[in-house]
Short mmCIF file of C-alpha atoms and ligand atoms in Angstrom, two decimals:
data_model
loop_
_atom_site.label_atom_id
_atom_site.label_comp_id
_atom_site.label_asym_id
_atom_site.label_seq_id
_atom_site.Cartn_x
_atom_site.Cartn_y
_atom_site.Cartn_z
CA MET M 908 -31.58 9.40 -40.75
CA ASN M 909 -34.11 10.15 -39.75
CA THR M 910 -36.47 6.88 -39.83
CA GLU M 911 -40.29 6.70 -38.91
CA MET M 912 -42.40 3.91 -37.91
CA PHE M 913 -45.39 2.31 -38.98
CA LEU M 914 -46.79 -0.55 -38.36
CA VAL M 915 -50.26 -1.32 -40.09
CA LEU M 916 -52.68 -4.28 -39.70
CA ASP M 917 -54.72 -6.34 -41.29
CA PHE M 918 -57.99 -8.15 -39.50
CA GLY M 919 -59.18 -10.34 -42.50
CA GLY M 920 -61.64 -13.03 -42.77
CA THR M 921 -59.88 -16.18 -42.38
CA LYS M 922 -56.17 -14.45 -41.08
CA LEU M 923 -54.30 -11.77 -38.86
CA THR M 924 -51.46 -9.89 -40.17
CA ALA M 925 -48.85 -7.67 -38.26
CA ALA M 926 -46.94 -5.80 -40.47
CA THR M 927 -43.96 -2.98 -39.87
CA VAL M 928 -42.40 -0.41 -42.93
CA THR M 929 -39.59 2.22 -42.78
CA THR M 930 -39.85 5.53 -43.72
CA ALA M 931 -36.61 5.35 -45.04
CA VAL M 932 -37.66 2.63 -46.75
CA LEU M 933 -40.78 3.78 -48.58
CA ASP M 934 -38.30 6.91 -49.77
CA LYS M 935 -36.71 5.12 -52.56
CA GLY M 936 -40.02 3.53 -53.28
CA GLN M 937 -39.25 -0.37 -52.34
CA LEU M 938 -42.53 -1.98 -50.88
CA ILE M 939 -40.12 -3.98 -48.72
CA TRP M 940 -41.80 -4.83 -45.53
CA ARG M 941 -39.27 -4.22 -42.05
CA THR M 942 -41.80 -7.63 -40.63
CA ARG M 943 -44.39 -9.38 -41.16
CA LYS M 944 -45.55 -11.72 -39.50
CA GLN M 945 -49.12 -13.25 -39.95
CA ALA M 946 -51.43 -15.79 -38.12
CA PHE M 947 -54.40 -18.16 -39.04
CA SER M 948 -57.69 -16.79 -36.57
CA PRO M 949 -58.69 -20.55 -35.04
CA ILE M 950 -62.48 -22.95 -36.10
CA ASN M 951 -64.27 -20.41 -33.94
CA PRO M 952 -62.81 -17.23 -34.80
CA SER M 953 -64.27 -14.50 -31.64
CA PHE M 954 -63.13 -10.77 -31.01
CA GLN M 955 -61.17 -12.19 -27.81
CA THR M 956 -59.69 -14.17 -29.74
CA ASP M 957 -58.27 -11.97 -32.57
CA TRP M 958 -57.08 -8.96 -30.53
CA GLN M 959 -55.62 -11.28 -28.54
CA THR M 960 -53.03 -12.64 -31.36
CA MET M 961 -53.31 -9.13 -32.65
CA ARG M 962 -51.80 -8.41 -30.52
CA GLN M 963 -48.70 -10.92 -29.99
CA LEU M 964 -48.54 -10.11 -34.22
CA ALA M 965 -47.77 -6.06 -33.27
CA ASP M 966 -45.50 -7.35 -30.52
CA ALA M 967 -44.29 -9.66 -32.46
CA ALA M 968 -43.37 -7.24 -35.95
CA LEU M 969 -42.37 -4.54 -32.92
CA ASP M 970 -39.72 -6.40 -32.28
CA GLY M 971 -39.60 -3.10 -29.34
CA GLY M 972 -39.69 -0.87 -31.73
CA LEU M 973 -41.71 2.20 -31.85
CA PRO M 974 -44.42 3.10 -34.17
CA VAL M 975 -44.65 6.69 -35.00
CA ALA M 976 -48.82 6.44 -36.32
CA VAL M 977 -50.45 2.56 -37.08
CA GLY M 978 -52.92 1.26 -40.00
CA VAL M 979 -55.62 -1.08 -39.44
CA SER M 980 -57.26 -2.74 -42.57
CA PHE M 981 -60.25 -4.39 -40.71
CA GLY M 982 -62.84 -7.31 -42.61
CA GLY M 983 -66.31 -5.10 -41.82
CA PRO M 984 -67.79 -1.73 -42.37
CA VAL M 985 -65.81 0.84 -39.76
CA ASP M 986 -66.89 4.83 -39.35
CA PHE M 987 -64.10 5.97 -39.92
CA GLU M 988 -63.93 9.31 -38.43
CA THR M 989 -64.37 7.22 -35.04
CA GLY M 990 -62.30 3.89 -35.77
CA ILE M 991 -65.15 1.94 -34.03
CA VAL M 992 -66.54 -1.51 -35.91
CA ARG M 993 -69.75 -2.23 -36.77
CA LEU M 994 -69.50 -5.37 -37.24
CA SER M 995 -66.86 -7.77 -39.17
CA HIS M 996 -68.59 -9.64 -41.83
CA HIS M 997 -66.14 -13.59 -40.41
CA VAL M 998 -66.35 -12.79 -36.56
CA PRO M 999 -68.98 -12.14 -33.01
CA GLY M 1000 -68.69 -9.75 -30.93
CA TRP M 1001 -67.10 -7.30 -32.91
CA GLU M 1002 -69.77 -4.99 -32.40
CA GLY M 1003 -69.41 -1.22 -31.25
CA VAL M 1004 -65.60 -2.43 -30.96
CA PRO M 1005 -63.91 1.21 -30.96
CA LEU M 1006 -60.42 -0.32 -32.49
CA ALA M 1007 -58.81 3.77 -33.09
CA GLN M 1008 -59.01 3.83 -29.83
CA GLN M 1009 -58.09 1.15 -27.66
CA LEU M 1010 -55.27 1.16 -30.05
CA THR M 1011 -53.80 4.60 -29.32
CA ASP M 1012 -53.99 3.56 -25.89
CA MET M 1013 -52.03 1.05 -25.92
CA PHE M 1014 -48.97 2.67 -28.80
CA GLY M 1015 -49.76 6.41 -27.21
CA VAL M 1016 -49.26 7.35 -31.67
CA PRO M 1017 -52.72 8.30 -33.93
CA VAL M 1018 -54.61 4.54 -35.87
CA TRP M 1019 -56.49 4.76 -39.00
CA VAL M 1020 -58.92 1.71 -39.37
CA ASP M 1021 -60.94 1.37 -42.46
CA ASN M 1022 -62.67 -1.03 -44.60
CA ASP M 1023 -60.85 -3.24 -46.51
CA ALA M 1024 -62.05 -2.00 -49.84
CA ASN M 1025 -61.70 0.99 -48.45
CA VAL M 1026 -57.67 0.58 -47.41
CA GLY M 1027 -57.68 -1.88 -50.70
CA ALA M 1028 -57.88 0.76 -52.52
CA LEU M 1029 -55.80 3.48 -51.04
CA GLY M 1030 -53.18 1.15 -52.00
CA GLU M 1031 -53.08 -0.55 -54.72
CA PHE M 1032 -53.52 3.85 -55.72
CA TRP M 1033 -50.50 4.54 -53.84
CA PHE M 1034 -48.23 1.52 -54.28
CA GLY M 1035 -49.62 -0.38 -57.01
CA ALA M 1036 -51.80 -1.31 -60.33
CA GLY M 1037 -54.08 2.58 -59.38
CA LYS M 1038 -51.11 4.40 -59.45
CA ARG M 1039 -51.23 8.34 -60.67
CA CYS M 1040 -54.96 7.71 -61.47
CA ASP M 1041 -57.14 10.47 -59.95
CA SER M 1042 -60.24 8.02 -60.67
CA LEU M 1043 -60.27 4.47 -59.83
CA LEU M 1044 -62.72 1.31 -58.07
CA TYR M 1045 -61.17 -1.87 -56.06
CA VAL M 1046 -63.22 -4.58 -56.71
CA THR M 1047 -62.72 -7.94 -54.79
CA VAL M 1048 -64.34 -11.12 -56.00
CA SER M 1049 -63.86 -14.07 -53.40
CA THR M 1050 -65.45 -14.83 -51.06
CA GLY M 1051 -66.92 -11.81 -51.23
CA VAL M 1052 -68.13 -9.69 -53.83
CA GLY M 1053 -66.63 -5.48 -52.08
CA GLY M 1054 -65.29 -2.31 -53.59
CA GLY M 1055 -63.86 0.57 -52.28
CA TRP M 1056 -63.32 3.73 -53.96
CA VAL M 1057 -60.70 6.36 -54.72
CA ILE M 1058 -61.54 10.22 -55.89
CA ASN M 1059 -58.90 12.32 -56.56
CA GLY M 1060 -56.39 9.89 -54.67
CA ARG M 1061 -58.47 10.47 -51.18
CA SER M 1062 -61.44 7.48 -50.00
CA TRP M 1063 -64.21 8.08 -50.99
CA ARG M 1064 -66.71 6.92 -48.40
CA GLY M 1065 -70.19 8.28 -49.00
CA HIS M 1066 -72.74 10.28 -46.78
CA GLU M 1067 -72.76 6.18 -44.27
CA ARG M 1068 -69.85 5.41 -45.13
CA MET M 1069 -71.01 2.60 -47.82
CA ALA M 1070 -69.34 3.32 -51.25
CA GLY M 1071 -68.54 1.46 -53.40
CA GLU M 1072 -71.14 -1.47 -52.29
CA ILE M 1073 -70.58 -3.26 -56.32
CA GLY M 1074 -71.54 -6.46 -54.40
CA HIS M 1075 -75.22 -5.92 -54.32
CA MET M 1076 -75.91 -4.55 -57.39
CA MET M 1077 -79.11 -6.51 -58.36
CA LEU M 1078 -78.51 -7.89 -61.67
CA ASP M 1079 -81.59 -10.24 -61.48
CA PRO M 1080 -84.37 -9.57 -59.46
CA ASN M 1081 -85.04 -13.43 -60.57
CA GLY M 1082 -82.32 -14.95 -59.96
CA PRO M 1083 -81.30 -16.53 -56.80
CA PRO M 1084 -81.06 -15.22 -53.73
CA CYS M 1085 -78.48 -13.88 -52.04
CA LEU M 1086 -77.98 -13.65 -48.20
CA CYS M 1087 -78.83 -10.02 -48.62
CA GLY M 1088 -82.38 -10.33 -48.90
CA LYS M 1089 -82.63 -9.79 -52.61
CA ASN M 1090 -82.19 -11.66 -55.60
CA GLY M 1091 -79.29 -11.67 -57.96
CA CYS M 1092 -76.73 -9.72 -56.39
CA VAL M 1093 -73.10 -9.35 -58.16
CA GLU M 1094 -72.00 -11.39 -55.55
CA ARG M 1095 -74.30 -14.52 -55.05
CA LEU M 1096 -73.59 -14.96 -59.25
CA ALA M 1097 -70.19 -13.82 -58.90
CA SER M 1098 -68.48 -14.93 -55.48
CA GLY M 1099 -66.65 -17.71 -55.00
CA PRO M 1100 -68.74 -19.90 -52.08
CA TYR M 1101 -72.07 -19.37 -54.09
CA MET M 1102 -70.61 -20.51 -57.25
CA ALA M 1103 -69.50 -23.72 -55.19
CA ALA M 1104 -73.04 -24.10 -53.99
CA ASP M 1105 -74.96 -23.21 -57.14
CA ALA M 1106 -72.17 -25.98 -59.10
CA MET M 1107 -72.84 -29.15 -55.93
CA HIS M 1108 -76.17 -28.37 -57.42
CA LEU M 1109 -76.35 -28.69 -60.97
CA VAL M 1110 -73.95 -31.51 -60.79
CA GLN M 1111 -76.46 -33.95 -58.83
CA LYS M 1112 -78.95 -32.28 -61.38
CA HIS M 1113 -77.43 -32.55 -64.48
CA PRO M 1114 -74.03 -35.29 -64.06
CA GLU M 1115 -73.28 -36.11 -67.47
CA LYS M 1116 -72.98 -31.97 -67.59
CA ALA M 1117 -70.65 -32.04 -65.63
CA PRO M 1118 -67.82 -34.95 -66.15
CA VAL M 1119 -64.21 -32.70 -64.43
CA LEU M 1120 -65.89 -31.47 -61.51
CA ARG M 1121 -67.65 -34.51 -60.86
CA LYS M 1122 -64.30 -36.29 -60.54
CA MET M 1123 -63.45 -33.13 -58.09
CA ILE M 1124 -66.50 -33.52 -55.82
CA GLN M 1125 -65.79 -38.07 -55.76
CA GLU M 1126 -61.92 -36.94 -55.28
CA HIS M 1127 -62.41 -33.49 -52.53
CA GLY M 1128 -65.99 -34.06 -50.87
CA GLN M 1129 -66.31 -29.99 -51.36
CA LEU M 1130 -65.94 -27.84 -54.12
CA ASN M 1131 -64.51 -24.35 -53.65
CA GLY M 1132 -64.72 -21.35 -56.47
CA ARG M 1133 -60.71 -22.53 -57.35
CA HIS M 1134 -62.41 -25.90 -58.42
CA ILE M 1135 -64.70 -25.03 -60.68
CA ALA M 1136 -61.76 -22.12 -62.62
CA ALA M 1137 -60.29 -25.78 -63.13
CA ALA M 1138 -63.20 -27.44 -64.61
CA ALA M 1139 -64.01 -24.82 -66.80
CA ALA M 1140 -59.74 -24.02 -67.90
CA SER M 1141 -61.52 -27.89 -68.45
CA ASN M 1142 -64.07 -27.56 -70.40
CA ASP M 1143 -66.62 -28.65 -68.25
CA PRO M 1144 -69.60 -27.67 -69.27
CA VAL M 1145 -71.41 -26.47 -65.49
CA ALA M 1146 -67.76 -24.40 -64.65
CA THR M 1147 -67.79 -23.13 -68.27
CA HIS M 1148 -71.52 -21.58 -67.42
CA LEU M 1149 -70.77 -20.56 -63.01
CA LEU M 1150 -67.21 -19.09 -64.49
CA GLN M 1151 -69.16 -17.38 -67.80
CA ARG M 1152 -72.14 -15.77 -65.04
CA SER M 1153 -69.83 -15.06 -62.10
CA ALA M 1154 -67.74 -12.53 -65.21
CA TRP M 1155 -70.62 -12.15 -66.66
CA ALA M 1156 -71.87 -9.90 -62.83
CA ILE M 1157 -68.51 -8.24 -62.43
CA GLY M 1158 -68.51 -7.05 -66.24
CA THR M 1159 -71.27 -5.81 -65.94
CA ALA M 1160 -71.50 -4.12 -62.97
CA ILE M 1161 -68.76 -2.93 -64.00
CA GLY M 1162 -70.23 -1.06 -67.18
CA ASN M 1163 -73.16 0.37 -65.04
CA THR M 1164 -70.28 1.60 -62.35
CA ALA M 1165 -68.61 3.37 -65.29
CA ASN M 1166 -71.72 5.27 -66.98
CA LEU M 1167 -72.61 6.18 -63.52
CA ILE M 1168 -69.25 7.48 -61.88
CA ASN M 1169 -66.96 7.32 -65.49
CA PRO M 1170 -64.30 6.59 -63.23
CA LYS M 1171 -60.56 5.90 -64.81
CA ARG M 1172 -59.67 2.04 -64.20
CA PHE M 1173 -61.25 -0.33 -62.44
CA ILE M 1174 -59.49 -3.35 -60.39
CA LEU M 1175 -59.83 -6.82 -59.65
CA GLY M 1176 -58.29 -8.79 -57.04
CA GLY M 1177 -59.13 -12.07 -54.71
CA GLY M 1178 -59.04 -15.24 -55.34
CA ILE M 1179 -61.43 -15.18 -58.30
CA THR M 1180 -59.64 -13.32 -60.63
CA LYS M 1181 -57.24 -16.20 -60.61
CA SER M 1182 -59.10 -18.37 -62.57
CA GLY M 1183 -57.50 -17.34 -66.45
CA HIS M 1184 -58.75 -15.90 -69.29
CA ILE M 1185 -62.53 -17.41 -69.16
CA TRP M 1186 -63.30 -14.82 -67.13
CA TRP M 1187 -61.20 -12.28 -67.51
CA ASN M 1188 -61.34 -12.19 -71.68
CA LYS M 1189 -66.18 -11.93 -70.36
CA VAL M 1190 -65.58 -9.19 -67.88
CA ARG M 1191 -64.88 -7.45 -70.38
CA GLN M 1192 -65.97 -7.73 -72.44
CA ALA M 1193 -69.83 -7.44 -70.67
CA ALA M 1194 -68.79 -4.63 -69.04
CA GLN M 1195 -67.67 -3.15 -73.03
CA GLU M 1196 -71.24 -4.24 -73.62
CA THR M 1197 -72.97 -2.63 -70.73
CA ALA M 1198 -71.11 1.08 -70.50
CA LEU M 1199 -72.37 3.74 -73.56
CA PRO M 1200 -69.77 4.27 -76.65
CA GLU M 1201 -68.49 7.12 -74.95
CA ILE M 1202 -67.65 5.67 -71.82
CA HIS M 1203 -63.95 4.49 -71.93
CA PHE M 1204 -62.14 3.57 -69.08
CA ASP M 1205 -59.95 0.02 -68.33
CA ILE M 1206 -60.56 -3.30 -66.20
CA ILE M 1207 -56.65 -4.49 -64.54
CA PRO M 1208 -55.62 -6.96 -62.10
CA ALA M 1209 -54.68 -6.14 -58.82
CA LEU M 1210 -50.93 -6.17 -58.21
CA LEU M 1211 -50.68 -5.82 -54.43
CA GLY M 1212 -52.28 -9.41 -54.01
CA ASP M 1213 -53.37 -10.49 -50.47
CA ASP M 1214 -51.39 -7.16 -48.90
CA ALA M 1215 -52.88 -4.61 -50.84
CA PRO M 1216 -54.79 -3.91 -47.43
CA LEU M 1217 -51.72 -3.61 -45.71
CA TRP M 1218 -50.21 -1.10 -48.16
CA GLY M 1219 -53.40 1.10 -48.34
CA ALA M 1220 -52.97 1.16 -43.65
CA VAL M 1221 -49.44 2.70 -44.91
CA ALA M 1222 -51.17 4.87 -47.33
CA MET M 1223 -53.37 5.89 -44.75
CA CYS M 1224 -50.29 6.74 -42.20
CA LEU M 1225 -48.81 8.42 -44.60
CA GLN M 1226 -51.41 10.03 -46.20
CA ASN M 1227 -52.05 11.02 -42.65
CA LYS M 1228 -48.91 12.07 -41.29
ZN1 ZN O 768 -76.21 -9.33 -52.09
#
């Protein structure tokens, strides 16, 4: 049997992953890595630390083997055609790095690089919750809110490769300021760090309305998205308000997007989507209320979890073989 191997790399926000998969396994329809190596970024990561760590991970994952193609998911905007990184959302020094060229020089094989939202969308389309679905938007709700399109089976990147920025759809012009300079963006209302910051503020202002959150702050010193979800599940009023607001923002953005593009499916992944039925019910309700009654779609959880970008990188290799 003629077995070929793909090398896939994920430059994530806090961790770096390299994995290999063989076509023999894929032909059987199995989602099994041949090897998978992961490392967390150091406290103050830079382009140099990322690149060096990833080279070591790739060597370990290849284990002496040679790939026939390399697929890369990158946590920030990338020019897909040239494989040049515009910037990393998390790590300084990546601006203008010709990532595809550097990897081509190393391995002498075709290399495909795209941003994590587009690659994650492709992963879910080929191997996960979007199989046989001709049009989908994959939305990640975690430290930020990102989106990637698959339309007619291909990534749809838009005129300037910036399509899918559902996180900066503005829902409340009078709302709190977002890092992008606007107010009341989806990401400002729905992402974990912003929810946690708002929770800290509200607990100080209305301690009597946040009995569970208060206890969590005493215990941990700070909060994250998981704490908000857990406190909401214990009926903490402030946590419930923030979690409902997060879900409302995601659902409203989905309803607006459905009106504009009419995709069949929305696939949601990322830490905040593990917040339970309070969050999911509100997302679906707000989406239905926002979309026109003639417009139908489903909203379902991602299947591949943190590995969606890696599987999407495999899909890029297969698609461009
Ligand atoms: Zn924004």
